[in-house]
Coordinates of C-alpha atoms in Angstrom, one line a residue:
M1 CA 247.1 172.2 327.1
S2 CA 250.0 174.6 327.4
I3 CA 249.2 177.9 329.1
N4 CA 251.4 180.6 330.7
I5 CA 250.9 179.8 334.4
K6 CA 253.3 182.6 335.5
L7 CA 251.3 185.3 333.7
L8 CA 248.0 183.8 334.8
S9 CA 249.2 183.8 338.4
E10 CA 250.2 187.5 338.2
I11 CA 246.9 188.5 336.6
C12 CA 244.9 186.7 339.3
E13 CA 246.9 187.8 342.3
V14 CA 247.1 191.5 341.5
P15 CA 244.4 193.4 343.4
G16 CA 241.6 195.2 341.5
A17 CA 238.4 195.8 343.4
P18 CA 235.6 197.5 341.5
G19 CA 236.5 201.2 341.2
F20 CA 240.1 200.4 342.4
E21 CA 241.5 198.7 339.3
Q22 CA 244.7 200.7 339.0
K23 CA 247.2 197.8 339.6
I24 CA 245.5 195.2 337.3
R25 CA 245.1 197.9 334.6
E26 CA 248.9 198.5 334.7
V27 CA 249.5 194.8 334.1
I28 CA 247.0 194.7 331.2
L29 CA 248.6 197.8 329.6
R30 CA 252.0 196.3 329.8
E31 CA 250.9 193.0 328.2
V32 CA 248.5 194.2 325.6
T33 CA 250.3 197.3 324.2
P34 CA 252.8 195.4 322.0
L35 CA 250.1 193.2 320.6
V36 CA 247.8 195.8 319.0
D37 CA 247.7 198.9 316.9
E38 CA 246.4 201.4 319.5
V39 CA 245.6 201.4 323.2
S40 CA 243.6 203.9 325.2
V41 CA 242.0 204.2 328.6
D42 CA 238.6 205.9 328.8
N43 CA 237.3 208.1 331.6
I44 CA 235.8 205.3 333.7
G45 CA 239.0 203.2 333.4
N46 CA 238.3 200.6 330.7
V47 CA 241.4 199.6 328.6
I48 CA 240.5 199.6 324.9
A49 CA 243.0 197.8 322.7
F50 CA 242.4 198.2 318.9
K51 CA 243.6 195.9 316.2
K52 CA 242.9 196.7 312.6
G53 CA 241.0 194.0 310.6
K54 CA 240.5 193.2 306.9
K55 CA 237.0 194.8 306.9
S56 CA 235.7 197.8 308.8
K57 CA 233.0 196.1 310.8
K58 CA 233.5 196.4 314.5
L59 CA 234.0 193.3 316.7
M60 CA 234.1 194.1 320.4
M61 CA 235.6 191.4 322.7
A62 CA 235.3 192.1 326.4
A63 CA 236.6 190.7 329.7
H64 CA 236.1 192.5 333.0
M65 CA 239.2 193.2 335.1
D66 CA 237.6 193.9 338.5
E67 CA 237.1 191.2 341.2
I68 CA 234.6 190.8 344.0
A69 CA 235.9 192.7 347.0
F70 CA 235.0 194.8 350.0
I71 CA 235.4 198.5 351.1
V72 CA 236.2 199.8 354.6
S73 CA 233.1 201.4 356.2
H74 CA 234.0 201.7 359.9
I75 CA 236.9 201.2 362.4
D76 CA 235.6 200.5 365.9
D77 CA 237.2 201.4 369.3
A78 CA 239.1 198.2 369.5
G79 CA 240.5 198.5 365.9
F80 CA 238.3 196.0 364.3
I81 CA 237.2 196.9 360.7
R82 CA 233.7 196.7 359.4
F83 CA 233.1 196.7 355.7
Q84 CA 230.6 196.7 352.8
P85 CA 230.7 194.3 349.8
L86 CA 231.8 195.3 346.3
G87 CA 230.0 192.5 344.4
G88 CA 228.3 189.4 345.5
F89 CA 229.8 187.1 348.2
D90 CA 228.6 183.9 349.7
P91 CA 229.0 184.8 353.5
K92 CA 229.5 181.2 354.6
T93 CA 232.9 181.0 352.8
L94 CA 234.5 183.9 354.7
T95 CA 235.1 182.6 358.2
A96 CA 238.8 182.8 359.2
Q97 CA 239.8 183.8 355.6
R98 CA 242.8 186.2 355.2
V99 CA 242.2 189.5 353.3
I100 CA 244.4 192.4 352.3
I101 CA 243.4 196.0 353.3
H102 CA 244.8 198.4 350.7
G103 CA 245.5 201.4 352.8
K104 CA 248.5 203.7 352.9
K105 CA 250.3 200.3 352.6
D106 CA 248.9 196.8 352.3
I107 CA 248.2 195.0 355.5
I108 CA 246.7 191.5 356.2
G109 CA 243.5 191.0 358.1
V110 CA 241.4 188.0 359.1
M111 CA 237.7 187.7 358.7
G112 CA 236.2 187.0 362.1
C113 CA 232.8 186.3 363.6
K114 CA 231.4 185.0 366.9
P115 CA 233.0 181.7 368.0
I116 CA 230.6 178.8 367.7
H117 CA 231.4 177.7 371.2
I118 CA 229.6 180.7 372.7
M119 CA 226.7 180.9 370.2
T120 CA 223.2 180.3 371.4
A121 CA 221.2 177.5 369.8
E122 CA 219.3 180.1 367.8
E123 CA 222.6 181.8 366.6
R124 CA 224.0 178.4 365.5
A125 CA 220.9 177.7 363.5
K126 CA 220.9 181.1 361.8
K127 CA 222.6 181.7 358.5
L128 CA 225.6 184.0 358.7
E129 CA 225.3 187.3 357.0
L130 CA 228.0 189.8 355.9
K131 CA 227.1 192.1 358.8
D132 CA 228.1 189.3 361.3
Y133 CA 231.8 189.6 360.2
Y134 CA 234.6 192.0 361.1
I135 CA 238.2 192.1 360.1
D136 CA 240.9 191.6 362.7
T137 CA 244.4 193.1 361.9
G138 CA 245.9 192.3 365.2
M139 CA 246.4 196.1 365.8
P140 CA 244.7 198.6 368.1
K141 CA 242.6 201.4 366.6
K142 CA 245.4 204.0 366.9
E143 CA 247.7 201.9 364.8
V144 CA 245.0 200.8 362.3
E145 CA 244.0 204.4 361.7
K146 CA 247.6 205.3 360.8
I147 CA 247.3 203.0 357.7
V148 CA 243.6 202.5 357.0
D149 CA 240.9 205.1 356.0
I150 CA 237.2 204.7 355.4
G151 CA 236.8 203.9 351.7
D152 CA 239.9 201.8 351.3
A153 CA 239.5 198.6 349.2
I154 CA 239.9 195.1 350.6
T155 CA 240.6 192.0 348.5
R156 CA 241.1 188.3 349.2
E157 CA 244.6 187.0 350.0
R158 CA 245.3 183.9 347.8
T159 CA 248.1 182.7 345.6
L160 CA 247.6 180.5 342.6
I161 CA 248.4 176.8 342.8
E162 CA 248.1 174.0 340.3
M163 CA 245.9 171.0 341.5
G164 CA 246.0 168.1 339.0
D165 CA 244.9 169.6 335.7
C166 CA 243.3 172.6 337.3
V167 CA 244.4 176.0 338.7
N168 CA 243.1 177.2 342.0
T169 CA 243.2 180.8 343.3
K170 CA 241.1 183.9 344.0
S171 CA 239.6 186.1 341.2
L172 CA 239.6 183.6 338.4
D173 CA 236.3 185.4 338.0
N174 CA 237.2 187.1 335.8
R175 CA 241.0 187.4 335.6
V176 CA 241.1 184.1 333.7
S177 CA 239.2 185.9 330.9
V178 CA 241.6 188.8 331.0
F179 CA 244.4 186.3 330.5
I180 CA 242.5 184.6 327.7
L181 CA 241.8 187.8 325.8
I182 CA 245.5 188.8 326.1
E183 CA 246.7 185.4 325.0
M184 CA 244.3 185.3 322.1
L185 CA 245.7 188.7 320.8
R186 CA 249.2 187.3 321.3
E187 CA 248.4 184.2 319.2
L188 CA 246.5 186.0 316.5
K189 CA 249.0 185.5 313.7
K190 CA 246.8 186.5 310.7
K191 CA 244.8 189.7 310.2
P192 CA 241.4 189.4 311.9
A193 CA 238.3 189.5 309.8
F194 CA 237.0 192.7 311.4
D195 CA 238.4 195.6 313.4
I196 CA 238.8 194.2 316.9
Y197 CA 238.2 196.3 320.0
A198 CA 239.5 194.2 322.9
V199 CA 238.1 195.9 326.0
F200 CA 239.1 195.1 329.5
T201 CA 236.2 196.5 331.5
V202 CA 235.9 197.9 335.0
Q203 CA 233.1 197.6 337.6
E204 CA 231.3 194.6 336.2
E205 CA 230.7 193.1 339.6
V206 CA 228.7 196.1 340.7
G207 CA 226.5 196.5 337.6
L208 CA 228.3 196.1 334.3
R209 CA 229.3 199.8 334.5
G210 CA 232.4 199.7 332.4
A211 CA 230.9 197.6 329.6
K212 CA 227.9 199.9 329.4
A213 CA 230.2 202.9 328.8
S214 CA 232.5 201.2 326.3
A215 CA 229.7 199.6 324.3
L216 CA 228.0 203.0 324.0
E217 CA 231.3 204.5 322.8
I218 CA 232.3 201.8 320.4
S219 CA 228.9 200.8 319.1
P220 CA 230.0 197.3 317.9
D221 CA 228.4 195.4 315.1
F222 CA 229.4 192.1 316.8
A223 CA 230.3 191.4 320.4
V224 CA 231.8 188.5 322.2
N225 CA 232.1 188.6 326.0
I226 CA 234.5 186.3 328.0
D227 CA 233.6 185.5 331.6
T228 CA 233.4 182.5 334.0
T229 CA 230.3 180.4 334.7
I230 CA 229.2 177.9 337.3
A231 CA 230.6 174.4 337.1
F232 CA 228.3 172.6 339.6
D233 CA 229.7 169.1 338.7
T234 CA 230.3 168.2 342.3
P235 CA 228.7 165.4 344.5
D236 CA 225.9 167.6 345.8
S237 CA 224.5 168.4 342.3
R238 CA 221.6 167.0 340.4
P239 CA 222.1 166.5 336.6
E240 CA 219.8 169.4 335.7
E241 CA 221.7 171.8 338.0
I242 CA 225.2 171.2 336.6
V243 CA 225.4 174.1 334.0
T244 CA 228.9 173.1 333.0
K245 CA 231.6 170.6 333.9
L246 CA 235.3 171.1 334.3
G247 CA 237.4 169.6 331.6
E248 CA 234.6 169.4 329.1
G249 CA 235.7 172.4 327.0
T250 CA 234.9 176.1 326.8
A251 CA 231.2 176.9 327.2
I252 CA 229.2 178.7 324.5
K253 CA 226.5 180.7 326.2
I254 CA 223.0 180.4 325.1
K255 CA 221.4 182.4 327.9
D256 CA 221.6 183.7 331.4
S257 CA 219.2 185.8 333.5
S258 CA 220.2 189.0 331.7
V259 CA 220.7 188.0 328.1
I260 CA 219.6 185.6 325.3
C261 CA 222.6 185.3 323.0
D262 CA 222.0 185.9 319.3
R263 CA 221.3 182.6 317.7
R264 CA 223.5 183.5 314.8
M265 CA 226.5 184.0 317.1
V266 CA 225.8 180.7 318.9
E267 CA 225.6 178.9 315.6
Y268 CA 228.8 180.5 314.4
M269 CA 230.7 179.6 317.5
R270 CA 229.5 176.0 317.4
S271 CA 230.5 175.8 313.7
Q272 CA 233.9 177.1 314.4
A273 CA 234.4 174.8 317.3
K274 CA 233.5 171.8 315.1
K275 CA 235.6 173.0 312.2
K276 CA 238.7 173.5 314.4
K277 CA 238.0 170.4 316.5
I278 CA 237.8 172.4 319.7
K279 CA 235.9 170.8 322.6
Y280 CA 232.9 172.8 323.8
Q281 CA 229.7 172.6 325.9
L282 CA 226.6 174.7 326.0
E283 CA 225.7 177.0 328.9
L284 CA 222.2 177.9 330.1
L285 CA 222.5 179.8 333.4
A286 CA 219.3 180.3 335.3
A287 CA 220.6 183.1 337.5
G288 CA 223.4 185.6 337.2
G289 CA 224.6 187.7 334.3
T290 CA 227.7 189.1 332.7
D291 CA 228.8 192.0 330.5
T292 CA 227.3 190.2 327.5
A293 CA 224.0 192.0 328.1
A294 CA 225.5 195.4 328.1
L295 CA 227.4 194.6 324.8
Q296 CA 224.2 193.4 323.2
Y297 CA 221.9 196.4 323.7
N298 CA 223.8 199.4 325.1
N299 CA 224.4 200.9 321.7
A300 CA 222.3 202.2 318.9
G301 CA 220.7 199.3 317.1
G302 CA 222.3 196.7 319.3
S303 CA 225.0 194.1 318.3
I304 CA 225.1 190.5 317.3
A305 CA 226.3 189.3 320.7
G306 CA 227.4 186.1 322.3
A307 CA 229.8 184.8 324.9
L308 CA 232.4 182.2 325.8
S309 CA 232.4 181.1 329.4
I310 CA 235.0 179.3 331.4
P311 CA 233.6 176.6 333.7
T312 CA 234.5 177.4 337.3
R313 CA 234.0 175.6 340.6
H314 CA 233.5 177.4 343.9
I315 CA 232.7 180.7 342.1
H316 CA 232.3 183.9 344.1
Q317 CA 234.0 182.2 347.1
S318 CA 237.4 182.6 348.7
I319 CA 239.0 180.5 346.0
E320 CA 237.9 179.4 342.6
M321 CA 239.0 176.6 340.3
C322 CA 239.3 176.2 336.5
H323 CA 240.6 173.4 334.3
K324 CA 243.7 174.2 332.2
Q325 CA 242.3 172.5 329.1
D326 CA 239.1 174.6 329.3
I327 CA 241.2 177.7 329.4
R328 CA 243.2 176.5 326.4
D329 CA 240.0 175.7 324.5
T330 CA 238.6 179.2 325.1
I331 CA 241.7 180.9 323.7
D332 CA 241.6 178.7 320.6
L333 CA 237.9 179.2 319.9
L334 CA 238.1 182.9 320.6
R335 CA 240.9 183.2 318.1
A336 CA 239.1 181.1 315.5
C337 CA 236.0 183.3 315.8
A338 CA 238.1 186.5 315.3
E339 CA 239.9 185.2 312.2
D340 CA 236.9 183.9 310.2
M341 CA 233.9 186.1 311.2
D342 CA 233.6 187.5 307.7
K343 CA 233.0 184.0 306.2
H344 CA 229.7 183.5 308.1
D345 CA 226.2 184.3 306.9
W346 CA 224.9 186.8 309.4
S347 CA 221.5 187.4 307.9
F348 CA 218.3 186.7 309.9
L349 CA 217.0 184.3 307.2

């Protein structure tokens, strides 16, 4: 179950809001450059790491580097900051949470809303919305405006901790997959079956934008996306709602609301997991999607596409949690798929 916690912590904690991925891109370039034959950054900001394979078929493996975040939209007369979301947030999880405003320098803010003590009965019964929140920096408008501009990015403030066999931090969606893709390349000791294009995409949380651009450019024959998925294995779940469970292995995606994975890729992943004795579970996600859809159809003729998903509790909230063994299993199965892809029968028959 050994994984590099120090590197995972850095990858998760570095900021990278959609459209503001500079700092996480620097970390990715530092780590991936020694592991591959060529590295490039395209116009939208995707990192494309190329590793030559035994055969000239194209295998695209993708993990998005951006995280759900906010953007400054207004500073009021008292210095409180209003914001718009960059990606989907569950508003109920934001109360009294610390955030980082990335202005001329980084400053800490606190998510605030009306105190429950002075709410009316109607207000208490109402579900909180993002517009009900503001960010308090503890500074007056004059001081805030010396540092913060409209359009600055805001990310969550959370360090990574280990809890039992799990890791807990912000942005495991989808930095855990960035970590997995890097570590898979590091552990890939033999020449892969096909040419690998390991792509660390941008702006997934706001519409799969980086993946669409890179899939169009690469036009892969095969594609594997790596992302997180819901682990609703908690006391408030019914068996049919669970999707995945922590500690039960990497999840081989069958479908989500945006994609039906190619049955040939699902079969191949399952056969490799059984062959290598890697624990896995199957994922059918009723709502939500990932870059997998863009990789499947955003190129001429499409690709044979599938996905590996890391079970994650508390997803799209202030903190998220993954099991270390599931992370290890995903690295192992991703590597097994890359090494032996030429040995599978990919015909429709």
